[in-house]
């Protein structure tokens, strides 16, 4: 059974940085794409970034491009989201997700971690 566990959220001032981690377990993830999503209070969940585990190729939403960096550590089976130049509008619960390469649906989700950016 795939398990995704996020950590690293917290309270930070605008302009600050946080690094989120997503520890993945339950299988080998070379055939998976890993993603980060976020959901602000009262809003729909939105896509943030994703990475193809095998190639390391990365993709970003326009709203975070140039400020956030997604990466993975094969040895630790962990995906990271480095968030710099944070803005109050980045405040949300951040979720890690996984899907098989070539598929559309995100099959596995973590429980989420809260990120709050104060102005």
Coordinates of C-alpha atoms in Angstrom, one line a residue, residues 19-99:
X19 CA 10.8 23.3 2.6
X20 CA 8.1 20.6 2.6
X21 CA 8.9 16.9 2.5
X22 CA 6.9 14.0 1.3
X23 CA 8.1 10.6 2.5
X24 CA 6.9 7.9 0.1
X25 CA 6.7 4.2 0.9
X26 CA 5.0 1.0 -0.2
X27 CA 6.6 0.5 -3.6
X28 CA 9.3 1.5 -6.0
X29 CA 8.5 4.9 -7.4
X30 CA 10.5 4.9 -10.6
X31 CA 7.3 4.5 -12.6
X32 CA 5.5 7.3 -10.8
X33 CA 5.1 11.0 -11.1
X34 CA 5.0 12.9 -7.8
X35 CA 3.1 16.1 -7.4
X36 CA 2.3 18.9 -4.9
X37 CA -1.1 20.5 -4.7
X38 CA -2.5 23.1 -2.3
X39 CA -5.9 24.1 -1.0
X40 CA -6.6 27.4 0.6
X41 CA -9.6 27.8 2.9
X42 CA -12.8 28.1 0.9
X43 CA -11.1 27.4 -2.4
X44 CA -10.6 24.4 -4.6
X45 CA -7.5 22.3 -4.6
X46 CA -5.0 23.6 -7.1
X47 CA -1.9 22.1 -8.8
X48 CA 1.5 23.4 -7.7
X49 CA 4.2 21.3 -9.3
X50 CA 5.2 17.8 -10.3
X51 CA 8.3 15.7 -11.0
X52 CA 8.8 12.5 -12.9
X53 CA 10.6 10.3 -10.5
X54 CA 12.8 8.4 -13.0
X55 CA 13.9 11.4 -15.1
X56 CA 13.7 14.2 -12.6
X57 CA 11.9 16.4 -15.1
X58 CA 9.9 19.1 -13.3
X59 CA 6.8 21.2 -14.1
X60 CA 5.3 24.1 -12.3
X61 CA 2.2 26.2 -12.1
X62 CA 2.7 29.8 -13.3
X63 CA 1.9 31.1 -9.9
X64 CA 4.9 29.5 -8.3
X65 CA 7.4 29.3 -11.2
X66 CA 10.7 30.9 -10.2
X67 CA 9.9 30.7 -6.5
X68 CA 9.3 27.0 -5.8
X69 CA 11.5 24.1 -6.6
X70 CA 10.4 20.4 -6.6
X71 CA 13.0 17.7 -6.2
X72 CA 13.4 14.1 -5.1
X73 CA 15.9 12.1 -3.2
X74 CA 16.0 8.5 -4.5
X75 CA 17.9 7.1 -1.5
X76 CA 15.4 8.5 0.9
X77 CA 12.3 8.0 -1.3
X78 CA 11.4 11.6 -0.5
X79 CA 10.1 14.4 -2.6
X80 CA 10.7 18.0 -1.6
X81 CA 9.1 21.4 -2.3
X82 CA 11.4 24.2 -1.6
X83 CA 9.3 27.4 -1.3
X84 CA 11.1 30.8 -1.4
X85 CA 9.8 34.3 -1.5
X86 CA 6.6 33.2 0.1
X87 CA 3.5 35.4 -0.2
X88 CA 0.3 35.5 1.9
X89 CA -1.6 34.0 -1.0
X90 CA 0.6 30.9 -0.7
X91 CA -1.2 30.1 2.5
X92 CA -2.9 26.7 2.2
X93 CA -2.8 23.1 3.1
X94 CA -0.2 21.4 0.9
X95 CA -0.7 17.9 -0.3
X96 CA 1.7 15.4 -1.8
X97 CA 0.3 13.0 -4.5
X98 CA 1.4 10.2 -6.7
X99 CA 0.3 8.7 -10.0

